[in-house]
PDB file of C-alpha atoms in Angstrom:
ATOM      1  CA  MET A  22       4.542  62.922  17.021  1.00 80.00           C
ATOM      2  CA  LEU A  23       1.975  60.868  18.940  1.00 87.00           C
ATOM      3  CA  ALA A  24       4.476  58.363  20.374  1.00 86.00           C
ATOM      4  CA  ASP A  25       6.701  61.160  21.721  1.00 91.00           C
ATOM      5  CA  ARG A  26       3.724  62.843  23.386  1.00 95.00           C
ATOM      6  CA  LEU A  27       2.644  59.537  24.878  1.00 95.00           C
ATOM      7  CA  VAL A  28       6.171  58.956  26.226  1.00 95.00           C
ATOM      8  CA  TYR A  29       6.171  62.429  27.754  1.00 96.00           C
ATOM      9  CA  ILE A  30       2.757  61.934  29.399  1.00 97.00           C
ATOM     10  CA  LEU A  31       3.624  58.451  30.699  1.00 96.00           C
ATOM     11  CA  ALA A  32       6.972  59.667  32.048  1.00 96.00           C
ATOM     12  CA  LEU A  33       5.360  62.677  33.733  1.00 97.00           C
ATOM     13  CA  LEU A  34       2.679  60.487  35.330  1.00 96.00           C
ATOM     14  CA  PHE A  35       5.372  58.021  36.418  1.00 96.00           C
ATOM     15  CA  VAL A  36       7.299  60.796  38.179  1.00 95.00           C
ATOM     16  CA  LEU A  37       4.094  62.073  39.801  1.00 93.00           C
ATOM     17  CA  LEU A  38       3.313  58.546  41.026  1.00 92.00           C
ATOM     18  CA  GLY A  39       6.760  58.401  42.605  1.00 92.00           C
ATOM     19  CA  LEU A  40       6.281  61.797  44.238  1.00 90.00           C
ATOM     20  CA  VAL A  41       2.872  60.854  45.610  1.00 87.00           C
ATOM     21  CA  ASN A  42       4.316  57.608  46.959  1.00 89.00           C
ATOM     22  CA  VAL A  43       6.968  59.426  48.991  1.00 87.00           C
ATOM     23  CA  THR A  44       4.771  62.293  50.172  1.00 83.00           C
ATOM     24  CA  PRO A  45       5.510  62.903  53.847  1.00 82.00           C
ATOM     25  CA  ALA A  46       2.830  62.480  56.494  1.00 79.00           C
ATOM     26  CA  ILE A  47       1.077  65.848  56.393  1.00 81.00           C
ATOM     27  CA  PRO A  48      -1.675  66.098  59.003  1.00 86.00           C
ATOM     28  CA  GLY A  49      -5.066  65.956  57.294  1.00 83.00           C
ATOM     29  CA  TRP A  50      -3.631  65.107  53.848  1.00 82.00           C
ATOM     30  CA  ASP A  51      -4.994  61.558  53.721  1.00 83.00           C
ATOM     31  CA  GLY A  52      -8.352  62.647  55.120  1.00 85.00           C
ATOM     32  CA  PHE A  53      -8.592  65.470  52.576  1.00 88.00           C
ATOM     33  CA  TRP A  54      -8.253  63.083  49.627  1.00 85.00           C
ATOM     34  CA  ARG A  55     -10.567  60.508  51.170  1.00 87.00           C
ATOM     35  CA  ASP A  56     -13.238  63.153  51.745  1.00 90.00           C
ATOM     36  CA  LEU A  57     -12.729  64.591  48.269  1.00 90.00           C
ATOM     37  CA  THR A  58     -13.115  61.220  46.522  1.00 89.00           C
ATOM     38  CA  GLY A  59     -15.582  59.664  48.961  1.00 90.00           C
ATOM     39  CA  ASN A  60     -13.395  56.524  49.165  1.00 87.00           C
ATOM     40  CA  GLU A  61     -12.508  55.742  52.769  1.00 85.00           C
ATOM     41  CA  PHE A  62      -9.922  53.109  51.733  1.00 80.00           C
ATOM     42  CA  LEU A  63      -7.940  55.403  49.399  1.00 79.00           C
ATOM     43  CA  ARG A  64      -4.174  55.324  49.942  1.00 77.00           C
ATOM     44  CA  VAL A  65      -2.594  58.627  49.042  1.00 79.00           C
ATOM     45  CA  ARG A  66       0.985  57.752  49.894  1.00 79.00           C
ATOM     46  CA  ARG A  67       3.187  54.814  50.743  1.00 83.00           C
ATOM     47  CA  PHE A  68       1.594  52.443  48.272  1.00 88.00           C
ATOM     48  CA  SER A  69       1.948  48.732  48.881  1.00 89.00           C
ATOM     49  CA  THR A  70       5.323  47.753  47.411  1.00 92.00           C
ATOM     50  CA  GLU A  71       3.998  44.321  46.451  1.00 93.00           C
ATOM     51  CA  TRP A  72       1.790  46.012  43.851  1.00 93.00           C
ATOM     52  CA  LEU A  73       3.747  49.213  43.175  1.00 94.00           C
ATOM     53  CA  PHE A  74       7.023  47.584  42.112  1.00 95.00           C
ATOM     54  CA  PRO A  75       5.682  45.338  39.327  1.00 97.00           C
ATOM     55  CA  ILE A  76       3.377  48.066  38.025  1.00 96.00           C
ATOM     56  CA  ALA A  77       6.225  50.606  38.055  1.00 96.00           C
ATOM     57  CA  PHE A  78       8.552  48.135  36.324  1.00 96.00           C
ATOM     58  CA  PHE A  79       6.038  47.466  33.549  1.00 97.00           C
ATOM     59  CA  TRP A  80       5.376  51.194  33.220  1.00 97.00           C
ATOM     60  CA  MET A  81       9.120  51.916  32.863  1.00 95.00           C
ATOM     61  CA  MET A  82       9.559  49.230  30.216  1.00 95.00           C
ATOM     62  CA  LEU A  83       6.553  50.573  28.303  1.00 95.00           C
ATOM     63  CA  ILE A  84       8.190  54.006  28.291  1.00 95.00           C
ATOM     64  CA  VAL A  85      11.462  52.466  27.067  1.00 92.00           C
ATOM     65  CA  ALA A  86       9.671  50.563  24.300  1.00 93.00           C
ATOM     66  CA  LEU A  87       7.918  53.706  23.122  1.00 93.00           C
ATOM     67  CA  LYS A  88      10.955  55.981  23.401  1.00 93.00           C
ATOM     68  CA  HIS A  89      13.492  53.622  21.817  1.00 91.00           C
ATOM     69  CA  SER A  90      11.173  51.726  19.478  1.00 92.00           C
ATOM     70  CA  MET A  91      13.170  49.639  17.046  1.00 92.00           C
ATOM     71  CA  TRP A  92      10.263  49.675  14.619  1.00 93.00           C
ATOM     72  CA  ARG A  93      10.194  53.501  14.537  1.00 91.00           C
ATOM     73  CA  SER A  94      13.969  53.934  14.449  1.00 91.00           C
ATOM     74  CA  TRP A  95      14.319  51.494  11.547  1.00 89.00           C
ATOM     75  CA  ALA A  96      11.756  53.347   9.399  1.00 90.00           C
ATOM     76  CA  GLY A  97      14.058  53.601   6.364  1.00 89.00           C
ATOM     77  CA  LYS A  98      15.236  49.995   6.433  1.00 92.00           C
ATOM     78  CA  ASP A  99      14.036  46.864   4.680  1.00 93.00           C
ATOM     79  CA  PRO A 100      10.436  45.878   5.616  1.00 92.00           C
ATOM     80  CA  GLY A 101      11.658  42.545   7.014  1.00 93.00           C
ATOM     81  CA  ILE A 102      14.104  44.316   9.334  1.00 92.00           C
ATOM     82  CA  ARG A 103      11.394  46.755  10.337  1.00 93.00           C
ATOM     83  CA  ARG A 104       9.042  43.856  11.206  1.00 94.00           C
ATOM     84  CA  LEU A 105      11.826  42.386  13.321  1.00 92.00           C
ATOM     85  CA  GLY A 106      11.992  45.727  15.139  1.00 92.00           C
ATOM     86  CA  MET A 107       8.245  45.624  15.791  1.00 94.00           C
ATOM     87  CA  LEU A 108       8.608  42.063  17.040  1.00 95.00           C
ATOM     88  CA  PHE A 109      11.329  43.202  19.441  1.00 93.00           C
ATOM     89  CA  ASP A 110       9.177  46.112  20.672  1.00 95.00           C
ATOM     90  CA  ILE A 111       6.285  43.758  21.342  1.00 96.00           C
ATOM     91  CA  ALA A 112       8.650  41.241  22.960  1.00 96.00           C
ATOM     92  CA  LEU A 113       9.915  43.908  25.382  1.00 96.00           C
ATOM     93  CA  ILE A 114       6.396  44.814  26.460  1.00 97.00           C
ATOM     94  CA  LEU A 115       5.414  41.146  26.809  1.00 97.00           C
ATOM     95  CA  ALA A 116       8.613  40.362  28.743  1.00 97.00           C
ATOM     96  CA  ALA A 117       7.938  43.224  31.145  1.00 97.00           C
ATOM     97  CA  ALA A 118       4.341  42.079  31.601  1.00 97.00           C
ATOM     98  CA  SER A 119       5.421  38.475  32.178  1.00 97.00           C
ATOM     99  CA  ILE A 120       8.043  39.509  34.749  1.00 97.00           C
ATOM    100  CA  SER A 121       5.513  41.709  36.559  1.00 97.00           C
ATOM    101  CA  LEU A 122       2.838  39.006  36.594  1.00 96.00           C
ATOM    102  CA  THR A 123       5.365  36.365  37.636  1.00 97.00           C
ATOM    103  CA  TYR A 124       6.438  38.578  40.529  1.00 96.00           C
ATOM    104  CA  LEU A 125       2.808  38.911  41.630  1.00 96.00           C
ATOM    105  CA  ALA A 126       2.282  35.155  41.302  1.00 95.00           C
ATOM    106  CA  GLU A 127       5.406  34.239  43.277  1.00 94.00           C
ATOM    107  CA  ILE A 128       5.436  36.766  46.136  1.00 93.00           C
ATOM    108  CA  GLU A 129       3.718  35.468  49.261  1.00 90.00           C
ATOM    109  CA  ALA A 130       1.992  38.752  50.018  1.00 89.00           C
ATOM    110  CA  VAL A 131      -0.051  38.517  46.786  1.00 91.00           C
ATOM    111  CA  CYS A 132      -0.045  34.976  45.275  1.00 91.00           C
ATOM    112  CA  LEU A 133      -1.927  36.181  42.205  1.00 94.00           C
ATOM    113  CA  ILE A 134      -2.764  32.719  40.850  1.00 94.00           C
ATOM    114  CA  ASP A 135      -4.146  31.673  44.238  1.00 92.00           C
ATOM    115  CA  VAL A 136      -6.294  34.816  44.320  1.00 92.00           C
ATOM    116  CA  PHE A 137      -7.882  33.876  40.988  1.00 93.00           C
ATOM    117  CA  THR A 138      -8.402  30.224  41.909  1.00 93.00           C
ATOM    118  CA  GLY A 139      -9.825  31.083  45.344  1.00 90.00           C
ATOM    119  CA  ASP A 140      -7.100  29.165  47.164  1.00 91.00           C
ATOM    120  CA  ARG A 141      -5.688  32.345  48.721  1.00 89.00           C
ATOM    121  CA  GLU A 142      -8.714  32.968  50.912  1.00 89.00           C
ATOM    122  CA  ARG A 143      -8.715  29.355  52.069  1.00 90.00           C
ATOM    123  CA  LEU A 144      -4.979  29.453  52.862  1.00 89.00           C
ATOM    124  CA  MET A 145      -5.344  32.706  54.803  1.00 90.00           C
ATOM    125  CA  ALA A 146      -8.237  31.257  56.831  1.00 90.00           C
ATOM    126  CA  LYS A 147      -6.230  28.100  57.532  1.00 90.00           C
ATOM    127  CA  ALA A 148      -3.184  30.118  58.655  1.00 89.00           C
ATOM    128  CA  LEU A 149      -5.332  32.274  60.938  1.00 90.00           C
ATOM    129  CA  GLN A 150      -6.998  29.199  62.421  1.00 92.00           C
ATOM    130  CA  ALA A 151      -3.570  27.694  63.182  1.00 91.00           C
ATOM    131  CA  GLU A 152      -2.500  30.948  64.886  1.00 90.00           C
ATOM    132  CA  VAL A 153      -5.699  31.039  66.956  1.00 91.00           C
ATOM    133  CA  GLU A 154      -5.273  27.408  68.048  1.00 92.00           C
ATOM    134  CA  PHE A 155      -1.644  28.085  69.010  1.00 91.00           C
ATOM    135  CA  ALA A 156      -2.636  31.168  71.021  1.00 90.00           C
ATOM    136  CA  LYS A 157      -5.395  29.294  72.851  1.00 90.00           C
ATOM    137  CA  LEU A 158      -3.079  26.361  73.590  1.00 90.00           C
ATOM    138  CA  TYR A 159      -0.532  28.595  75.312  1.00 91.00           C
ATOM    139  CA  GLY A 160      -2.955  31.111  76.824  1.00 89.00           C
ATOM    140  CA  LEU A 161      -1.868  33.972  74.572  1.00 89.00           C
ATOM    141  CA  PRO A 162      -4.123  36.720  73.236  1.00 90.00           C
ATOM    142  CA  VAL A 163      -6.143  35.483  70.256  1.00 89.00           C
ATOM    143  CA  PRO A 164      -4.783  37.062  67.060  1.00 89.00           C
ATOM    144  CA  ASP A 165      -7.011  38.510  64.356  1.00 87.00           C
ATOM    145  CA  THR A 166      -4.374  38.257  61.595  1.00 86.00           C
ATOM    146  CA  ALA A 167      -1.759  35.736  60.521  1.00 85.00           C
ATOM    147  CA  ASP A 168       1.439  35.825  58.518  1.00 85.00           C
ATOM    148  CA  ASP A 169       1.062  35.407  54.778  1.00 83.00           C
ATOM    149  CA  PRO A 170       1.154  31.703  53.937  1.00 86.00           C
ATOM    150  CA  GLY A 171       3.191  30.461  51.003  1.00 86.00           C
ATOM    151  CA  CYS A 172       1.640  30.382  47.558  1.00 89.00           C
ATOM    152  CA  LEU A 173      -0.040  27.132  46.591  1.00 89.00           C
ATOM    153  CA  ASN A 174       0.007  27.775  42.831  1.00 91.00           C
ATOM    154  CA  THR A 175       3.065  29.430  41.285  1.00 93.00           C
ATOM    155  CA  THR A 176       4.778  29.478  37.911  1.00 94.00           C
ATOM    156  CA  GLY A 177       6.847  26.482  39.048  1.00 92.00           C
ATOM    157  CA  SER A 178       9.429  25.309  36.545  1.00 93.00           C
ATOM    158  CA  TRP A 179       8.209  27.884  34.017  1.00 95.00           C
ATOM    159  CA  LEU A 180       9.971  30.528  36.118  1.00 95.00           C
ATOM    160  CA  ILE A 181      13.360  29.651  34.602  1.00 96.00           C
ATOM    161  CA  LEU A 182      12.036  29.943  31.043  1.00 96.00           C
ATOM    162  CA  ILE A 183      10.245  33.221  31.786  1.00 96.00           C
ATOM    163  CA  MET A 184      13.387  34.732  33.319  1.00 95.00           C
ATOM    164  CA  PHE A 185      15.666  33.495  30.518  1.00 95.00           C
ATOM    165  CA  ALA A 186      13.410  34.835  27.757  1.00 95.00           C
ATOM    166  CA  ALA A 187      13.020  38.181  29.518  1.00 95.00           C
ATOM    167  CA  ILE A 188      16.789  38.531  30.023  1.00 92.00           C
ATOM    168  CA  VAL A 189      17.429  37.842  26.331  1.00 91.00           C
ATOM    169  CA  VAL A 190      14.911  40.515  25.324  1.00 93.00           C
ATOM    170  CA  PHE A 191      16.220  43.027  27.871  1.00 91.00           C
ATOM    171  CA  LEU A 192      19.820  42.472  26.763  1.00 88.00           C
ATOM    172  CA  GLY A 193      18.773  42.989  23.144  1.00 86.00           C
ATOM    173  CA  TYR A 194      17.160  46.264  24.068  1.00 86.00           C
ATOM    174  CA  ASN A 195      20.228  47.299  26.090  1.00 85.00           C
ATOM    175  CA  VAL A 196      22.315  46.871  22.943  1.00 86.00           C
ATOM    176  CA  LYS A 197      19.811  49.008  21.009  1.00 83.00           C
ATOM    177  CA  VAL A 198      19.618  51.774  23.618  1.00 82.00           C
ATOM    178  CA  TRP A 199      23.231  51.919  24.835  1.00 82.00           C
ATOM    179  CA  GLY A 200      25.213  50.183  22.135  1.00 82.00           C
ATOM    180  CA  LEU A 201      27.068  46.876  22.401  1.00 81.00           C
ATOM    181  CA  PRO A 202      30.181  48.088  24.317  1.00 81.00           C
ATOM    182  CA  ARG A 203      28.148  49.749  27.068  1.00 76.00           C
ATOM    183  CA  ALA A 204      25.696  46.855  27.268  1.00 72.00           C
ATOM    184  CA  ILE A 205      28.578  44.428  27.719  1.00 74.00           C
ATOM    185  CA  ALA A 206      30.189  46.647  30.372  1.00 74.00           C
ATOM    186  CA  PHE A 207      26.941  47.195  32.313  1.00 66.00           C
ATOM    187  CA  GLU A 208      25.766  43.605  32.141  1.00 62.00           C
ATOM    188  CA  GLY A 209      29.111  42.216  33.257  1.00 57.00           C
ATOM    189  CA  VAL A 210      29.596  39.903  30.309  1.00 53.00           C
ATOM    190  CA  PRO A 211      33.335  39.048  30.017  1.00 53.00           C
TER     191      PRO A 211
END
């Protein structure tokens, strides 16, 4: 079946991504891949966790949605129930995407909303200027980088709603995948 093949391919690629990420420092390995691709900025290992974690999380949830699809597993049930299963499958993928994007919007190393609005570049320049002025004031070496400033634009009060909705969807899927007793035991619900 197509969905099973897709799950297998996505899972295999996910494992390969993990293996590439933890590849030890082999002399010449990075240079080999950069020369082969012609991209001098290519990172072959130790990917930036700020980007890797949300992408890996979304990827895992996509695999779960395809492997344990409620819509597919309820094939013989009433069409209304089956539509509810499809709605839950879509909700899981959307919840994973919203959590991943929220993470990228909230973490100071990325500030995704600020990147799109152009505020990130301005904030970085302002932080560097403050560091340079401080260094000059005290006779220290002039820095060429600064710490990541806080995000100007974030999800704000929407964060609570995003997290609540995602937890409800994830708990629903835990019941589907593990069954209610295990989901209760693993989630710590009394």
